[in-house]
Amino acid sequence: KVTLVHPSEEVTVLRKLNLEQPDGIYFQSIFRSGRVSETTTCNVCLKAPKEKLCNFTDRYTGEPWFCYKPKKLNCDSRLTHAKGGFNKKLTRMEEKLFQSGVNMKVSIPASGLSNITISPKPQGLFLCNLHSCLTEETNQSIKTKPAGYYYQGVWRALDGTRVLQFNTSTAVSQCLKGKVLHLYGDSTIRQWFEYLTESLPGLKKFDLKTPKQNGPFLALDPENNILVTFRCHGPPIRFGTMPANQARYIASELDSVIGGKDTVVVIGVWSHFSTFPIEVYIQRLLSIRRAVVRLLTKAPGTVVIIRTANPKALTVYETTNSDWYSLQRDKVLREIFKGVNVQLVDAWEMTIAHHLPHSLHPQLPIIKNMIDVILSHRCPA
Ligand SMILES: *[C@@H]1O[C@H](CO)[C@@H](O)[C@H](O)[C@H]1NC(C)=O
Ligand SMILES: *[C@@H]1O[C@H](CO)[C@@H](O)[C@H](O)[C@H]1NC(C)=O
Ligand SMILES: *[C@@H]1O[C@H](CO)[C@@H](O)[C@H](O)[C@H]1NC(C)=O
Ligand SMILES: *[C@@H]1O[C@H](CO)[C@@H](O)[C@H](O)[C@H]1NC(C)=O
């Protein structure tokens, strides 16, 4: 199956947007003291002289973050962090380039035979998918194997992981018995928290009175001694309003994890970085990588799982959030965690290979298979 995701003209526009409008998505903070309240714009970088800015660069991780200084209040009075909106400007001509089903995510039918015959033992594997074709340019690498395939709806990994089936809530609970599962990341990781709390009757989500999108969340199964937590990643997280003191970085959070063989740490950070120059993402991943290495040094038995990006349904809104951006970020993610003792959940290939449509939040059958991969790392026997 061949899909045109973007013609090259679109990629030119996407590249330009990313470089020329890095503040295409902006954020807002409310500052308050007594009865005085002011809202200003925030971002990874802002164009203004130092004295016009509040510098909220994280002292611990070095992650940059700035807001315009309020007129009457001081920087310490920042209360909230929230998404602001979109600034990205496309010309009318450019907009025409991004039409779903016209020149974006269009299926390209075969001009001749549309079926292939699979021989029992192909001579030299010549399989190719969006990821391996685009990431590698030599003839040699086009021959790389895919990460796996679905057989009767069940994901079979080709990286040596034996993916087991955890079809019942009892099977999942048995695997997680006595374990702590910490989930960190964006909404695609929150989906896993929701999947677990919805499918395990014994796992009760506490009402921590935290915002629905952001969390943090906590769920406990006292009978099986299972603890599951979710916390979203730090700015530029593009969620609804949250207290500024909850906008925390995964690297700092990881440093407070005790770890060990009963701890599983799951990390998924990608979608909210699309609109920024790639350096912002690289810096974030490097700081997470350092924290993962510290954790694995301190508590070597800890299972660390990284979720990759996945392709989405593209609309014109997605000019801010195109698969093309995700693909670049996905390459960087895989490269940065090479050689670190982490397990990948290859969300990219697990979404591409499935017959269900591409979606930022893949549908349940795909999520179930992803959870099976995680549990297979936790409970290989
Ligand atoms: C912001 O603060 C960080 C560390 O606290 C510092 O390294 C950086 O230079 C500051 N940036 C600006 C623009 O003030
Ligand atoms: C493959 O497609 C051709 C042409 O459409 C058709 O004649 C042939 O029967 C197909 N083979 C199989 C195995 O479906
Ligand atoms: C790929 O293989 C073809 C035919 O064997 C050859 O002509 C071409 O130069 C190769 N391309 C690269 C990038 O190696
Ligand atoms: C789990 O469910 C899948 C899909 O329904 C099925 O193919 C598989 O055989 C089941 N596995 C077990 C161990 O029950």
PDB file of N, CA, C and O in Angstrom, residues 49-102:
ATOM      1  N   PRO A  49      14.203  42.134  24.877  1.00  0.00           N
ATOM      2  CA  PRO A  49      15.384  42.311  25.731  1.00  0.00           C
ATOM      3  C   PRO A  49      15.166  41.609  27.074  1.00  0.00           C
ATOM      4  O   PRO A  49      14.024  41.466  27.524  1.00  0.00           O
ATOM      5  N   LYS A  50      16.264  41.163  27.641  1.00  0.00           N
ATOM      6  CA  LYS A  50      16.240  40.400  28.894  1.00  0.00           C
ATOM      7  C   LYS A  50      15.313  40.970  29.955  1.00  0.00           C
ATOM      8  O   LYS A  50      14.590  40.230  30.627  1.00  0.00           O
ATOM      9  N   GLU A  51      15.357  42.323  30.098  1.00  0.00           N
ATOM     10  CA  GLU A  51      14.613  42.924  31.209  1.00  0.00           C
ATOM     11  C   GLU A  51      13.098  42.900  30.982  1.00  0.00           C
ATOM     12  O   GLU A  51      12.331  43.158  31.886  1.00  0.00           O
ATOM     13  N   LYS A  52      12.681  42.529  29.771  1.00  0.00           N
ATOM     14  CA  LYS A  52      11.243  42.426  29.476  1.00  0.00           C
ATOM     15  C   LYS A  52      10.736  40.999  29.655  1.00  0.00           C
ATOM     16  O   LYS A  52       9.586  40.689  29.332  1.00  0.00           O
ATOM     17  N   LEU A  53      11.634  40.117  30.101  1.00  0.00           N
ATOM     18  CA  LEU A  53      11.275  38.694  30.170  1.00  0.00           C
ATOM     19  C   LEU A  53      11.354  38.146  31.583  1.00  0.00           C
ATOM     20  O   LEU A  53      12.127  38.634  32.404  1.00  0.00           O
ATOM     21  N   CYS A  54      10.527  37.146  31.847  1.00  0.00           N
ATOM     22  CA  CYS A  54      10.720  36.312  33.030  1.00  0.00           C
ATOM     23  C   CYS A  54      11.414  35.051  32.539  1.00  0.00           C
ATOM     24  O   CYS A  54      10.938  34.401  31.604  1.00  0.00           O
ATOM     25  N   ASN A  55      12.508  34.722  33.160  1.00  0.00           N
ATOM     26  CA  ASN A  55      13.297  33.564  32.747  1.00  0.00           C
ATOM     27  C   ASN A  55      12.940  32.384  33.654  1.00  0.00           C
ATOM     28  O   ASN A  55      13.352  32.335  34.800  1.00  0.00           O
ATOM     29  N   PHE A  56      12.163  31.447  33.097  1.00  0.00           N
ATOM     30  CA  PHE A  56      11.779  30.272  33.899  1.00  0.00           C
ATOM     31  C   PHE A  56      12.583  29.039  33.489  1.00  0.00           C
ATOM     32  O   PHE A  56      12.139  27.905  33.665  1.00  0.00           O
ATOM     33  N   THR A  57      13.752  29.281  32.911  1.00  0.00           N
ATOM     34  CA  THR A  57      14.638  28.177  32.542  1.00  0.00           C
ATOM     35  C   THR A  57      14.837  27.274  33.761  1.00  0.00           C
ATOM     36  O   THR A  57      15.119  27.761  34.849  1.00  0.00           O
ATOM     37  N   ASP A  58      14.651  25.973  33.548  1.00  0.00           N
ATOM     38  CA  ASP A  58      14.705  25.036  34.667  1.00  0.00           C
ATOM     39  C   ASP A  58      16.138  24.943  35.193  1.00  0.00           C
ATOM     40  O   ASP A  58      17.063  24.605  34.445  1.00  0.00           O
ATOM     41  N   ARG A  59      16.297  25.239  36.469  1.00  0.00           N
ATOM     42  CA  ARG A  59      17.645  25.255  37.041  1.00  0.00           C
ATOM     43  C   ARG A  59      18.270  23.879  36.998  1.00  0.00           C
ATOM     44  O   ARG A  59      19.478  23.723  36.859  1.00  0.00           O
ATOM     45  N   TYR A  60      17.439  22.869  37.130  1.00  0.00           N
ATOM     46  CA  TYR A  60      17.935  21.507  37.266  1.00  0.00           C
ATOM     47  C   TYR A  60      18.310  20.890  35.915  1.00  0.00           C
ATOM     48  O   TYR A  60      19.389  20.334  35.756  1.00  0.00           O
ATOM     49  N   THR A  61      17.410  21.012  34.943  1.00  0.00           N
ATOM     50  CA  THR A  61      17.652  20.372  33.642  1.00  0.00           C
ATOM     51  C   THR A  61      18.216  21.329  32.601  1.00  0.00           C
ATOM     52  O   THR A  61      18.694  20.895  31.560  1.00  0.00           O
ATOM     53  N   GLY A  62      18.114  22.628  32.852  1.00  0.00           N
ATOM     54  CA  GLY A  62      18.567  23.612  31.874  1.00  0.00           C
ATOM     55  C   GLY A  62      17.576  23.841  30.744  1.00  0.00           C
ATOM     56  O   GLY A  62      17.885  24.526  29.764  1.00  0.00           O
ATOM     57  N   GLU A  63      16.372  23.276  30.837  1.00  0.00           N
ATOM     58  CA  GLU A  63      15.377  23.467  29.777  1.00  0.00           C
ATOM     59  C   GLU A  63      14.904  24.924  29.764  1.00  0.00           C
ATOM     60  O   GLU A  63      14.415  25.422  30.780  1.00  0.00           O
ATOM     61  N   PRO A  64      15.031  25.603  28.610  1.00  0.00           N
ATOM     62  CA  PRO A  64      14.675  27.023  28.556  1.00  0.00           C
ATOM     63  C   PRO A  64      13.156  27.236  28.540  1.00  0.00           C
ATOM     64  O   PRO A  64      12.424  26.467  27.930  1.00  0.00           O
ATOM     65  N   TRP A  65      12.694  28.271  29.208  1.00  0.00           N
ATOM     66  CA  TRP A  65      11.283  28.667  29.156  1.00  0.00           C
ATOM     67  C   TRP A  65      11.165  30.127  29.589  1.00  0.00           C
ATOM     68  O   TRP A  65      11.768  30.520  30.594  1.00  0.00           O
ATOM     69  N   PHE A  66      10.433  30.906  28.808  1.00  0.00           N
ATOM     70  CA  PHE A  66      10.323  32.342  29.085  1.00  0.00           C
ATOM     71  C   PHE A  66       8.881  32.823  28.973  1.00  0.00           C
ATOM     72  O   PHE A  66       8.100  32.266  28.209  1.00  0.00           O
ATOM     73  N   CYS A  67       8.544  33.840  29.745  1.00  0.00           N
ATOM     74  CA  CYS A  67       7.280  34.551  29.558  1.00  0.00           C
ATOM     75  C   CYS A  67       7.624  36.049  29.486  1.00  0.00           C
ATOM     76  O   CYS A  67       8.615  36.480  30.075  1.00  0.00           O
ATOM     77  N   TYR A  68       6.748  36.802  28.784  1.00  0.00           N
ATOM     78  CA  TYR A  68       6.903  38.259  28.855  1.00  0.00           C
ATOM     79  C   TYR A  68       6.598  38.687  30.273  1.00  0.00           C
ATOM     80  O   TYR A  68       5.671  38.173  30.913  1.00  0.00           O
ATOM     81  N   LYS A  69       7.379  39.616  30.751  1.00  0.00           N
ATOM     82  CA  LYS A  69       7.216  40.072  32.135  1.00  0.00           C
ATOM     83  C   LYS A  69       5.908  40.853  32.253  1.00  0.00           C
ATOM     84  O   LYS A  69       5.615  41.713  31.431  1.00  0.00           O
ATOM     85  N   PRO A  70       5.103  40.546  33.276  1.00  0.00           N
ATOM     86  CA  PRO A  70       3.874  41.322  33.459  1.00  0.00           C
ATOM     87  C   PRO A  70       4.223  42.774  33.804  1.00  0.00           C
ATOM     88  O   PRO A  70       5.314  43.049  34.300  1.00  0.00           O
ATOM     89  N   LYS A  71       3.267  43.674  33.549  1.00  0.00           N
ATOM     90  CA  LYS A  71       3.549  45.096  33.740  1.00  0.00           C
ATOM     91  C   LYS A  71       3.636  45.452  35.212  1.00  0.00           C
ATOM     92  O   LYS A  71       4.501  46.207  35.637  1.00  0.00           O
ATOM     93  N   LYS A  72       2.693  44.889  36.000  1.00  0.00           N
ATOM     94  CA  LYS A  72       2.634  45.314  37.399  1.00  0.00           C
ATOM     95  C   LYS A  72       3.191  44.275  38.362  1.00  0.00           C
ATOM     96  O   LYS A  72       3.500  44.596  39.503  1.00  0.00           O
ATOM     97  N   LEU A  73       3.220  43.023  37.915  1.00  0.00           N
ATOM     98  CA  LEU A  73       3.577  41.953  38.857  1.00  0.00           C
ATOM     99  C   LEU A  73       4.995  41.460  38.614  1.00  0.00           C
ATOM    100  O   LEU A  73       5.565  41.688  37.551  1.00  0.00           O
ATOM    101  N   ASN A  74       5.532  40.790  39.607  1.00  0.00           N
ATOM    102  CA  ASN A  74       6.852  40.234  39.365  1.00  0.00           C
ATOM    103  C   ASN A  74       6.773  38.785  38.903  1.00  0.00           C
ATOM    104  O   ASN A  74       5.724  38.148  38.976  1.00  0.00           O
ATOM    105  N   CYS A  75       7.898  38.297  38.436  1.00  0.00           N
ATOM    106  CA  CYS A  75       7.930  36.977  37.786  1.00  0.00           C
ATOM    107  C   CYS A  75       7.508  35.855  38.727  1.00  0.00           C
ATOM    108  O   CYS A  75       6.930  34.867  38.304  1.00  0.00           O
ATOM    109  N   ASP A  76       7.769  36.010  40.013  1.00  0.00           N
ATOM    110  CA  ASP A  76       7.443  34.954  40.980  1.00  0.00           C
ATOM    111  C   ASP A  76       5.945  34.723  41.111  1.00  0.00           C
ATOM    112  O   ASP A  76       5.528  33.731  41.714  1.00  0.00           O
ATOM    113  N   SER A  77       5.142  35.651  40.606  1.00  0.00           N
ATOM    114  CA  SER A  77       3.701  35.497  40.801  1.00  0.00           C
ATOM    115  C   SER A  77       3.040  34.663  39.706  1.00  0.00           C
ATOM    116  O   SER A  77       1.823  34.631  39.586  1.00  0.00           O
ATOM    117  N   ARG A  78       3.827  33.930  38.927  1.00  0.00           N
ATOM    118  CA  ARG A  78       3.223  33.081  37.880  1.00  0.00           C
ATOM    119  C   ARG A  78       2.425  31.952  38.525  1.00  0.00           C
ATOM    120  O   ARG A  78       2.920  31.227  39.374  1.00  0.00           O
ATOM    121  N   LEU A  79       1.173  31.818  38.074  1.00  0.00           N
ATOM    122  CA  LEU A  79       0.279  30.816  38.657  1.00  0.00           C
ATOM    123  C   LEU A  79       0.046  29.613  37.753  1.00  0.00           C
ATOM    124  O   LEU A  79      -0.025  28.494  38.219  1.00  0.00           O
ATOM    125  N   THR A  80      -0.129  29.881  36.461  1.00  0.00           N
ATOM    126  CA  THR A  80      -0.571  28.806  35.563  1.00  0.00           C
ATOM    127  C   THR A  80       0.302  28.680  34.319  1.00  0.00           C
ATOM    128  O   THR A  80       1.050  29.596  33.971  1.00  0.00           O
ATOM    129  N   HIS A  81       0.151  27.528  33.675  1.00  0.00           N
ATOM    130  CA  HIS A  81       0.723  27.312  32.343  1.00  0.00           C
ATOM    131  C   HIS A  81      -0.407  26.750  31.481  1.00  0.00           C
ATOM    132  O   HIS A  81      -1.152  25.889  31.941  1.00  0.00           O
ATOM    133  N   ALA A  82      -0.532  27.245  30.267  1.00  0.00           N
ATOM    134  CA  ALA A  82      -1.573  26.729  29.373  1.00  0.00           C
ATOM    135  C   ALA A  82      -1.194  26.977  27.929  1.00  0.00           C
ATOM    136  O   ALA A  82      -0.384  27.859  27.630  1.00  0.00           O
ATOM    137  N   LYS A  83      -1.810  26.192  27.041  1.00  0.00           N
ATOM    138  CA  LYS A  83      -1.620  26.492  25.616  1.00  0.00           C
ATOM    139  C   LYS A  83      -2.284  27.827  25.312  1.00  0.00           C
ATOM    140  O   LYS A  83      -3.283  28.187  25.948  1.00  0.00           O
ATOM    141  N   GLY A  84      -1.727  28.575  24.393  1.00  0.00           N
ATOM    142  CA  GLY A  84      -2.343  29.832  23.992  1.00  0.00           C
ATOM    143  C   GLY A  84      -3.104  29.609  22.711  1.00  0.00           C
ATOM    144  O   GLY A  84      -4.313  29.477  22.705  1.00  0.00           O
ATOM    145  N   GLY A  85      -2.369  29.511  21.605  1.00  0.00           N
ATOM    146  CA  GLY A  85      -3.029  29.286  20.323  1.00  0.00           C
ATOM    147  C   GLY A  85      -2.017  29.163  19.215  1.00  0.00           C
ATOM    148  O   GLY A  85      -0.822  28.999  19.469  1.00  0.00           O
ATOM    149  N   PHE A  86      -2.530  29.257  17.985  1.00  0.00           N
ATOM    150  CA  PHE A  86      -1.692  29.100  16.811  1.00  0.00           C
ATOM    151  C   PHE A  86      -1.450  30.444  16.133  1.00  0.00           C
ATOM    152  O   PHE A  86      -2.361  31.238  16.011  1.00  0.00           O
ATOM    153  N   ASN A  87      -0.224  30.633  15.719  1.00  0.00           N
ATOM    154  CA  ASN A  87       0.151  31.835  14.977  1.00  0.00           C
ATOM    155  C   ASN A  87       0.519  31.534  13.540  1.00  0.00           C
ATOM    156  O   ASN A  87       0.772  32.439  12.777  1.00  0.00           O
ATOM    157  N   LYS A  88       0.626  30.259  13.242  1.00  0.00           N
ATOM    158  CA  LYS A  88       1.199  29.880  11.948  1.00  0.00           C
ATOM    159  C   LYS A  88       0.429  30.523  10.816  1.00  0.00           C
ATOM    160  O   LYS A  88      -0.787  30.468  10.778  1.00  0.00           O
ATOM    161  N   LYS A  89       1.181  31.139   9.932  1.00  0.00           N
ATOM    162  CA  LYS A  89       0.523  31.805   8.830  1.00  0.00           C
ATOM    163  C   LYS A  89       0.904  31.165   7.508  1.00  0.00           C
ATOM    164  O   LYS A  89       2.058  31.103   7.143  1.00  0.00           O
ATOM    165  N   LEU A  90      -0.127  30.698   6.819  1.00  0.00           N
ATOM    166  CA  LEU A  90       0.076  30.165   5.478  1.00  0.00           C
ATOM    167  C   LEU A  90      -0.545  31.151   4.506  1.00  0.00           C
ATOM    168  O   LEU A  90      -1.583  31.741   4.804  1.00  0.00           O
ATOM    169  N   THR A  91       0.090  31.316   3.342  1.00  0.00           N
ATOM    170  CA  THR A  91      -0.553  32.119   2.312  1.00  0.00           C
ATOM    171  C   THR A  91      -1.683  31.278   1.709  1.00  0.00           C
ATOM    172  O   THR A  91      -1.738  30.062   1.911  1.00  0.00           O
ATOM    173  N   ARG A  92      -2.565  31.921   0.951  1.00  0.00           N
ATOM    174  CA  ARG A  92      -3.685  31.154   0.380  1.00  0.00           C
ATOM    175  C   ARG A  92      -3.193  30.101  -0.589  1.00  0.00           C
ATOM    176  O   ARG A  92      -3.759  29.013  -0.670  1.00  0.00           O
ATOM    177  N   MET A  93      -2.133  30.427  -1.287  1.00  0.00           N
ATOM    178  CA  MET A  93      -1.552  29.437  -2.204  1.00  0.00           C
ATOM    179  C   MET A  93      -1.017  28.248  -1.422  1.00  0.00           C
ATOM    180  O   MET A  93      -1.211  27.098  -1.802  1.00  0.00           O
ATOM    181  N   GLU A  94      -0.345  28.564  -0.329  1.00  0.00           N
ATOM    182  CA  GLU A  94       0.234  27.486   0.482  1.00  0.00           C
ATOM    183  C   GLU A  94      -0.858  26.597   1.069  1.00  0.00           C
ATOM    184  O   GLU A  94      -0.726  25.381   1.118  1.00  0.00           O
ATOM    185  N   GLU A  95      -1.939  27.233   1.483  1.00  0.00           N
ATOM    186  CA  GLU A  95      -3.032  26.463   2.070  1.00  0.00           C
ATOM    187  C   GLU A  95      -3.562  25.397   1.111  1.00  0.00           C
ATOM    188  O   GLU A  95      -3.938  24.313   1.519  1.00  0.00           O
ATOM    189  N   LYS A  96      -3.563  25.752  -0.166  1.00  0.00           N
ATOM    190  CA  LYS A  96      -4.072  24.813  -1.182  1.00  0.00           C
ATOM    191  C   LYS A  96      -3.231  23.543  -1.234  1.00  0.00           C
ATOM    192  O   LYS A  96      -3.672  22.525  -1.770  1.00  0.00           O
ATOM    193  N   LEU A  97      -2.029  23.649  -0.720  1.00  0.00           N
ATOM    194  CA  LEU A  97      -1.153  22.477  -0.757  1.00  0.00           C
ATOM    195  C   LEU A  97      -1.526  21.444   0.301  1.00  0.00           C
ATOM    196  O   LEU A  97      -1.084  20.317   0.259  1.00  0.00           O
ATOM    197  N   PHE A  98      -2.326  21.882   1.288  1.00  0.00           N
ATOM    198  CA  PHE A  98      -2.595  20.984   2.407  1.00  0.00           C
ATOM    199  C   PHE A  98      -4.067  20.574   2.443  1.00  0.00           C
ATOM    200  O   PHE A  98      -4.831  21.063   3.251  1.00  0.00           O
ATOM    201  N   GLN A  99      -4.470  19.761   1.497  1.00  0.00           N
ATOM    202  CA  GLN A  99      -5.863  19.338   1.462  1.00  0.00           C
ATOM    203  C   GLN A  99      -5.943  17.837   1.636  1.00  0.00           C
ATOM    204  O   GLN A  99      -5.483  17.079   0.781  1.00  0.00           O
ATOM    205  N   SER A 100      -6.534  17.458   2.744  1.00  0.00           N
ATOM    206  CA  SER A 100      -6.694  16.039   3.035  1.00  0.00           C
ATOM    207  C   SER A 100      -7.367  15.324   1.881  1.00  0.00           C
ATOM    208  O   SER A 100      -8.384  15.792   1.375  1.00  0.00           O
ATOM    209  N   GLY A 101      -6.790  14.232   1.456  1.00  0.00           N
ATOM    210  CA  GLY A 101      -7.409  13.425   0.403  1.00  0.00           C
ATOM    211  C   GLY A 101      -7.167  13.966  -0.995  1.00  0.00           C
ATOM    212  O   GLY A 101      -7.480  13.304  -1.978  1.00  0.00           O
ATOM    213  N   VAL A 102      -6.652  15.199  -1.105  1.00  0.00           N
ATOM    214  CA  VAL A 102      -6.354  15.766  -2.423  1.00  0.00           C
ATOM    215  C   VAL A 102      -4.853  15.669  -2.675  1.00  0.00           C
ATOM    216  O   VAL A 102      -4.391  15.015  -3.612  1.00  0.00           O
TER     217      VAL A 102
END
